[in-house]
XYZ file of N, CA and C in Angstrom:
591
model
N 157.468 144.180 115.897
C 158.810 144.696 116.670
C 160.200 143.930 116.027
N 160.598 144.785 115.966
C 162.149 144.686 115.075
C 162.987 143.451 116.584
N 163.409 142.115 115.972
C 164.455 141.967 116.650
C 165.131 140.744 116.371
N 166.013 140.446 117.461
C 167.111 140.095 117.584
C 167.321 138.962 118.888
N 168.615 137.846 118.686
C 169.441 137.398 120.039
C 170.494 137.585 119.416
N 170.785 137.851 120.727
C 172.174 139.038 120.491
C 172.775 137.979 122.128
N 174.874 138.978 122.364
C 175.555 138.128 123.394
C 175.926 139.941 124.044
N 175.590 141.375 125.048
C 176.596 141.931 124.818
C 177.534 141.338 125.342
N 177.996 142.102 125.878
C 179.965 142.182 126.170
C 180.200 142.702 127.509
N 181.238 142.393 128.739
C 180.960 142.693 129.418
C 182.324 144.328 129.603
N 182.136 144.672 130.327
C 182.798 146.298 130.459
C 183.770 146.602 129.941
N 185.042 145.433 130.202
C 186.156 145.705 130.061
C 186.236 145.361 128.758
N 185.659 144.147 128.096
C 185.676 143.954 126.382
C 185.673 145.266 126.054
N 184.456 146.289 126.280
C 183.533 146.568 124.959
C 184.796 148.127 125.525
N 185.571 148.597 126.487
C 186.647 149.407 127.110
C 187.536 149.302 125.539
N 188.293 147.576 125.630
C 189.247 147.381 123.961
C 188.965 147.895 123.232
N 187.619 147.056 123.335
C 187.190 147.178 121.707
C 186.707 149.293 121.311
N 186.396 149.606 122.472
C 185.744 150.990 121.884
C 187.336 152.385 121.724
N 188.789 151.665 122.406
C 190.074 152.242 122.057
C 190.096 152.107 120.817
N 189.880 150.557 120.433
C 190.675 149.657 118.428
C 189.545 150.949 118.021
N 188.077 151.515 118.409
C 187.999 152.149 117.607
C 187.899 153.568 116.737
N 188.857 154.326 117.637
C 190.150 155.432 117.164
C 190.333 155.348 116.728
N 190.514 153.843 116.446
C 191.223 154.077 114.546
C 190.919 154.148 113.197
N 189.192 153.877 113.554
C 188.473 154.363 112.461
C 187.674 156.063 113.086
N 187.921 156.016 114.096
C 187.378 157.460 114.121
C 187.809 159.050 114.351
N 188.804 158.500 113.046
C 189.752 160.376 112.641
C 188.899 159.969 110.839
N 188.412 159.484 111.195
C 187.883 159.302 109.493
C 186.124 159.401 109.167
N 185.970 160.855 108.468
C 184.131 160.798 108.759
C 183.277 159.743 107.960
N 183.962 159.148 106.892
C 183.451 157.739 105.875
C 183.004 156.798 107.445
N 183.362 156.439 108.706
C 183.020 155.824 109.293
C 182.321 156.010 110.482
N 181.973 155.511 111.100
C 180.827 155.692 111.542
C 181.012 154.252 113.141
N 181.020 154.626 113.908
C 181.332 153.235 114.867
C 179.960 153.494 115.662
N 180.534 151.974 116.512
C 178.663 151.953 116.764
C 178.929 152.104 118.114
N 177.912 152.855 119.379
C 178.333 153.080 120.103
C 178.137 152.073 121.148
N 179.285 152.116 122.116
C 179.949 151.202 123.011
C 178.483 150.125 124.095
N 177.889 150.945 123.604
C 176.128 149.767 124.334
C 175.630 149.513 123.768
N 176.472 149.872 122.382
C 175.330 148.616 121.726
C 176.931 147.087 120.452
N 177.218 146.983 121.195
C 178.129 146.624 120.750
C 177.942 144.499 121.226
N 177.544 143.966 120.061
C 176.952 142.710 120.947
C 177.363 141.959 119.590
N 177.655 140.236 119.443
C 177.010 139.325 118.828
C 176.253 138.879 118.353
N 174.999 139.068 117.308
C 174.102 138.580 117.027
C 174.151 136.890 116.700
N 173.833 135.971 117.742
C 173.122 135.355 117.815
C 172.441 134.859 116.042
N 171.314 135.343 116.549
C 169.907 135.320 115.234
C 169.043 136.478 115.233
N 169.245 137.000 113.990
C 168.384 138.174 113.780
C 166.925 137.939 113.038
N 165.912 138.405 113.607
C 165.057 137.789 113.075
C 163.303 139.069 112.478
N 164.476 139.763 112.247
C 163.320 140.856 111.353
C 162.013 141.571 111.865
N 161.447 141.517 111.357
C 159.819 142.270 111.970
C 158.964 141.313 112.429
N 158.661 141.069 113.826
C 158.153 139.926 114.006
C 156.862 140.546 115.096
N 155.566 139.209 114.839
C 154.487 140.748 115.763
C 154.531 139.467 117.356
N 154.016 140.729 117.829
C 153.767 140.219 119.277
C 153.272 139.156 119.627
N 152.643 138.492 118.718
C 151.799 137.224 118.892
C 153.155 136.455 119.136
N 153.824 136.670 118.212
C 155.476 135.384 118.040
C 156.351 135.490 119.774
N 156.124 136.840 120.753
C 157.148 137.302 122.539
C 157.256 136.055 122.696
N 155.593 135.882 123.194
C 156.065 134.235 123.930
C 156.888 133.184 123.547
N 156.155 132.235 122.714
C 157.244 131.752 121.766
C 158.643 131.657 122.055
N 158.620 133.262 121.378
C 160.782 133.382 121.067
C 161.022 133.925 122.794
N 160.210 133.811 123.877
C 160.785 134.649 125.011
C 161.016 132.795 126.027
N 160.262 132.009 125.386
C 159.735 130.833 125.964
C 160.755 130.159 125.445
N 161.467 129.961 124.048
C 162.753 129.273 123.770
C 164.224 129.620 124.015
N 164.131 130.846 124.273
C 164.991 131.601 125.213
C 165.283 130.907 126.859
N 164.128 130.906 127.374
C 164.994 129.921 129.164
C 164.748 129.024 128.117
N 164.301 128.338 127.347
C 164.615 127.219 127.538
C 165.996 126.392 126.890
N 166.748 127.120 126.083
C 168.116 127.039 125.123
C 168.850 127.598 126.893
N 168.719 128.522 127.549
C 169.235 128.902 128.216
C 169.290 127.686 129.776
N 168.210 126.968 129.807
C 168.696 125.901 130.848
C 169.562 124.733 130.153
N 169.309 124.355 129.154
C 170.174 123.630 128.381
C 171.406 123.811 128.204
N 171.718 125.111 127.793
C 173.522 125.136 127.617
C 174.739 125.737 128.525
N 175.474 125.360 129.231
C 176.264 126.113 130.621
C 176.536 127.138 129.968
N 177.720 127.876 130.869
C 178.718 129.137 130.018
C 179.813 128.698 129.031
N 180.125 129.066 128.801
C 181.038 129.157 127.635
C 182.171 130.130 127.809
N 183.344 130.363 127.261
C 184.718 130.767 126.909
C 184.524 131.623 126.260
N 184.633 133.246 125.540
C 184.213 133.715 124.526
C 186.292 134.509 124.567
N 186.505 134.389 123.031
C 186.925 135.396 122.503
C 187.223 136.268 121.208
N 188.324 136.704 121.845
C 188.239 137.803 120.567
C 189.655 138.099 120.343
N 190.535 138.129 119.056
C 191.559 137.450 117.990
C 191.816 139.032 117.318
N 190.776 139.308 116.701
C 191.693 139.891 115.564
C 190.390 140.613 115.054
N 190.414 141.350 114.141
C 189.170 142.568 113.391
C 189.233 141.776 111.482
N 188.455 142.592 111.370
C 188.333 141.986 109.894
C 186.428 143.048 109.679
N 186.796 142.618 108.302
C 185.669 143.136 107.540
C 184.803 142.202 106.458
N 183.426 142.905 106.197
C 182.679 142.668 104.868
C 182.446 143.526 104.201
N 181.763 143.514 102.609
C 182.996 142.013 102.550
C 184.497 142.213 102.751
N 185.122 141.141 102.254
C 186.678 140.491 102.862
C 187.849 142.112 101.616
N 186.949 140.988 100.585
C 187.374 142.484 99.537
C 186.847 143.225 98.763
N 187.437 144.395 98.043
C 186.497 145.472 97.363
C 186.402 146.260 98.430
N 185.297 146.870 98.224
C 185.029 147.937 98.651
C 184.085 147.510 100.370
N 184.596 147.622 101.887
C 184.003 147.019 103.090
C 183.169 148.267 103.363
N 181.748 147.402 103.320
C 180.731 147.944 104.682
C 180.833 148.189 106.213
N 181.932 146.487 106.333
C 181.653 147.163 107.815
C 182.809 146.096 108.626
N 182.833 147.035 109.978
C 184.443 146.398 109.747
C 184.465 146.300 111.112
N 184.705 145.445 111.775
C 184.834 143.585 112.473
C 185.042 143.309 113.806
N 185.200 142.738 115.343
C 186.142 141.838 116.264
C 184.887 140.523 115.340
N 186.392 139.644 115.388
C 185.628 138.134 114.821
C 185.689 137.523 116.403
N 184.791 136.613 116.894
C 184.258 136.550 117.797
C 184.905 134.851 118.018
N 185.275 134.409 118.585
C 185.784 132.674 119.019
C 184.873 132.398 120.374
N 184.958 131.468 119.859
C 183.921 130.141 121.380
C 182.169 129.588 120.401
N 182.921 128.058 121.213
C 182.039 127.025 120.580
C 180.141 127.463 120.789
N 180.270 127.954 121.768
C 178.551 128.398 122.779
C 177.919 128.963 121.412
N 178.956 130.184 120.348
C 178.276 130.809 119.599
C 177.440 130.123 119.175
N 178.476 129.153 117.960
C 177.742 128.329 116.974
C 176.837 127.625 117.232
N 177.418 127.051 118.684
C 175.871 125.940 118.923
C 174.564 126.674 119.613
N 174.558 127.433 120.060
C 173.391 128.351 120.464
C 172.594 128.979 119.241
N 173.307 129.373 118.184
C 172.514 130.240 117.091
C 171.855 128.862 116.624
N 172.432 128.416 116.009
C 172.090 126.610 115.543
C 171.604 126.005 116.506
N 170.916 125.851 117.669
C 169.770 125.730 118.325
C 168.644 126.625 117.982
N 169.321 127.752 118.313
C 167.917 129.088 118.245
C 167.144 129.247 116.496
N 168.038 128.958 116.090
C 167.517 128.443 114.248
C 166.601 127.299 114.464
N 167.056 126.268 115.046
C 165.615 124.909 114.748
C 164.908 125.617 116.121
N 165.211 125.639 116.575
C 163.789 125.965 117.566
C 162.707 127.057 116.712
N 163.346 128.538 116.572
C 162.423 129.525 115.782
C 161.785 129.193 114.480
N 162.853 127.547 113.398
C 162.319 127.173 112.833
C 160.700 126.003 112.935
N 160.664 125.422 114.309
C 159.582 124.809 114.884
C 159.004 125.605 115.555
N 158.838 126.331 116.093
C 157.365 127.552 117.226
C 156.753 128.360 115.431
N 158.207 128.908 114.773
C 157.573 129.624 113.528
C 157.268 129.339 112.841
N 157.815 128.644 111.924
C 158.381 128.561 110.590
C 159.630 128.770 110.324
N 159.801 128.009 108.662
C 161.029 128.652 108.063
C 160.930 129.928 107.804
N 159.709 130.615 107.255
C 159.718 131.891 107.241
C 160.587 133.057 108.169
N 160.192 132.356 109.530
C 160.327 133.247 110.753
C 162.185 133.110 110.409
N 162.624 132.982 109.963
C 164.472 133.210 109.441
C 165.203 133.442 108.582
N 163.699 134.166 107.222
C 164.758 134.431 105.928
C 164.920 135.672 106.397
N 164.102 136.661 107.848
C 165.076 137.785 107.588
C 166.934 137.579 108.138
N 167.119 136.940 108.768
C 168.304 136.313 108.409
C 168.987 135.770 107.024
N 168.489 135.644 106.131
C 169.376 135.495 104.944
C 169.834 133.738 105.375
N 170.680 133.488 104.725
C 171.879 132.238 104.473
C 173.002 132.532 104.220
N 172.993 133.295 104.597
C 174.931 133.358 105.321
C 175.126 132.265 106.299
N 176.491 131.738 106.437
C 176.534 130.895 107.013
C 176.982 131.892 108.497
N 176.824 131.644 109.873
C 176.884 132.091 111.080
C 178.284 132.420 110.626
N 179.268 133.515 111.239
C 180.072 134.204 111.500
C 180.274 134.663 112.988
N 180.179 134.155 114.482
C 180.085 135.418 115.234
C 180.765 136.354 115.232
N 180.166 137.621 114.881
C 181.396 138.958 115.096
C 180.723 140.289 116.138
N 181.770 140.789 116.151
C 181.364 142.309 116.765
C 180.995 143.176 116.214
N 180.281 143.747 114.859
C 180.478 144.882 114.723
C 181.140 146.115 115.261
N 181.818 146.748 114.710
C 182.689 148.287 115.611
C 182.264 149.909 115.097
N 182.141 149.378 113.716
C 182.023 151.195 112.823
C 181.365 150.427 111.115
N 180.691 150.899 110.573
C 179.593 151.206 109.326
C 180.715 151.872 108.695
N 180.557 151.602 107.470
C 181.180 152.600 106.284
C 180.107 153.461 106.123
N 179.940 155.050 105.741
C 178.881 155.848 105.050
C 179.566 156.696 104.378
N 180.751 156.771 104.357
C 181.253 157.240 102.799
C 182.423 156.759 102.396
N 182.968 157.296 101.228
C 184.395 156.888 101.180
C 185.420 157.127 102.240
N 186.449 156.010 102.850
C 187.712 155.978 103.917
C 188.182 154.518 103.680
N 189.339 155.336 104.401
C 190.162 154.209 103.901
C 189.944 153.088 104.997
N 190.874 151.709 104.564
C 190.544 150.552 105.816
C 192.084 150.863 106.508
N 191.311 150.381 107.718
C 192.740 150.512 109.032
C 193.521 149.291 108.548
N 194.559 149.515 109.492
C 195.201 148.268 109.678
C 194.635 147.016 110.550
N 195.336 145.285 109.993
C 194.210 144.931 111.154
C 194.689 145.302 113.039
N 193.682 145.276 114.082
C 194.001 145.031 115.304
C 194.218 143.977 115.410
N 195.385 143.225 116.421
C 195.468 141.885 117.277
C 194.309 142.401 118.686
N 193.956 141.331 119.044
C 193.445 141.831 120.572
C 193.390 140.207 121.291
N 193.477 140.574 122.659
C 193.902 138.925 123.384
C 192.294 139.098 124.609
N 191.020 139.144 124.464
C 189.827 139.342 124.991
C 189.715 137.871 125.323
N 189.375 137.819 126.746
C 188.375 136.564 126.602
C 187.909 136.853 128.087
N 186.301 135.949 127.764
C 184.793 136.053 128.513
C 184.443 135.019 128.996
N 183.921 134.701 129.934
C 182.487 134.102 130.205
C 181.541 134.301 130.264
N 181.064 133.587 128.807
C 179.161 134.171 128.531
C 178.715 133.272 129.308
N 177.345 134.087 130.536
C 177.272 133.698 130.830
C 175.395 133.956 130.570
N 175.679 134.591 129.709
C 173.682 135.459 129.527
C 173.673 135.357 127.934
N 172.659 135.125 127.311
C 172.393 135.963 126.172
C 170.842 136.048 126.371
N 170.244 137.124 124.955
C 169.390 138.094 125.451
C 168.479 138.280 123.810
N 166.906 138.317 124.166
C 166.225 138.985 123.191
C 166.191 140.484 123.329
N 166.262 140.808 122.186
C 166.361 142.429 121.962
C 165.315 142.915 120.621
N 164.890 144.236 121.040
C 164.111 144.855 119.828
C 164.613 146.179 120.188
N 164.669 146.045 118.814
C 165.354 147.075 117.380
C 165.019 148.207 116.754
N 164.648 149.746 117.369
C 164.002 150.499 116.904
C 164.980 151.282 115.957
N 164.539 151.681 114.522
C 165.096 152.409 113.947
C 165.228 154.307 113.674
N 166.467 154.520 114.445
C 165.555 156.362 114.261
C 166.552 156.423 113.716
N 166.566 158.231 112.969
C 167.090 159.086 112.547
C 168.322 158.523 113.237
N 168.904 158.812 113.853
C 170.358 158.964 115.165
C 170.583 157.804 114.768
N 169.928 156.682 115.043
C 170.726 154.896 114.796
C 169.780 154.323 115.304
N 169.710 152.986 115.611
C 169.051 152.304 116.143
C 168.815 152.298 117.743
N 167.986 152.337 118.513
C 167.744 151.802 119.623
C 167.603 150.575 119.862
N 168.424 149.997 120.620
C 168.403 148.434 121.076
C 167.370 148.894 123.076
N 165.842 147.603 123.106
C 165.865 147.376 124.413
C 165.635 146.197 124.804
N 165.996 145.854 125.522
C 166.659 144.507 125.940
C 165.317 143.385 126.816
N 164.805 143.515 125.975
C 163.280 142.840 126.222
C 163.447 141.634 127.151
N 163.942 140.895 127.759
C 165.028 139.998 128.743
C 165.572 139.100 128.084
N 166.278 139.174 129.109
C 167.790 138.140 129.602
C 167.768 136.977 129.834
N 168.428 135.425 128.799
C 168.283 134.536 129.606
C 169.746 134.249 130.337
N 169.619 133.847 131.742
C 171.076 132.907 132.059
C 171.309 131.714 131.330
N 172.628 131.857 131.141
C 173.809 130.659 130.171
C 173.604 129.557 132.029
N 172.980 128.704 132.209
C 172.779 127.347 133.305
C 173.095 126.418 133.390
N 173.097 125.257 131.522
C 173.072 124.034 131.996
C 172.277 123.337 132.683
N 171.494 123.535 133.231
C 170.973 122.825 133.786
C 170.670 121.266 133.512
N 170.295 120.980 132.218
C 169.981 119.944 131.484
C 171.083 119.093 131.699
N 172.067 119.732 131.414
C 173.610 118.179 131.309
C 173.997 118.163 132.858
N 173.808 119.016 133.969
C 174.032 118.312 135.107
C 173.135 117.965 135.183
N 171.739 117.576 135.173
C 170.740 116.744 135.463
C 171.254 115.506 134.914
N 171.680 115.808 133.976
C 172.235 114.376 133.057
C 173.644 113.456 133.599
N 174.208 114.320 134.018
C 175.156 113.635 134.737
C 175.440 113.468 135.912
N 174.545 114.259 136.866
C 173.957 113.146 137.815
C 172.862 112.218 138.410
N 172.539 111.783 137.069
C 171.524 110.968 137.091
C 172.243 109.870 136.610
N 173.130 110.142 135.494
C 174.675 108.504 135.383
C 174.551 108.374 136.574
N 175.536 109.814 136.974
C 176.296 109.030 138.762
C 175.303 108.051 139.539
N 174.344 108.595 139.755
C 173.598 107.775 140.371
C 173.317 106.470 139.660
N 173.170 106.285 138.578
C 173.074 104.801 138.126
C 173.874 103.996 138.753
N 175.341 104.903 138.252
C 176.598 104.518 138.771
C 176.846 103.313 139.341
N 176.515 104.846 140.492
C 176.133 103.719 141.938
C 175.496 103.267 142.564
N 173.999 103.037 141.935
C 173.225 101.853 141.841
C 173.884 100.514 141.672
N 175.077 100.601 140.921
C 174.825 99.083 140.864
C 175.482 98.420 141.186
């Protein structure tokens, strides 16, 4: 099964991005991403066997317990590649939690499944983004769009992607709430230690 970890967006953020997608909807060469598919990919895993699923779910739960919720922001748009003919139009996502979660997912997957399990995601640096449209035929770039979007990321998910003729079908296999229990336990035990002195 084809898998990835991702953060999905709240409805109000999706609505704002769907409005922005109208900028490319007029050009047949661009295909917009469906609103329910808008997300930030944390780690793409490619094809994995069902035997790996238990470890991948356990990793998600472990990191959910470690990480507290964090604030995410979207300020503007960009293209992949930035120069020449773009293939992807995206919204830039900001928030320290994205990079931290992505890094720890990579470390965890390497620990559980080995370096080979990371090859599907390539070796490009992690850049949190939300793909808004893909270019399927010649079509112009649209001017940058400026956003002032902000939301609290409270969970991430392990997702199965099935490639169909009409586009991918995503199935959320499991959601992992960001609780940050580990940090809270450390603070509580530090507070208890200071009271003991």
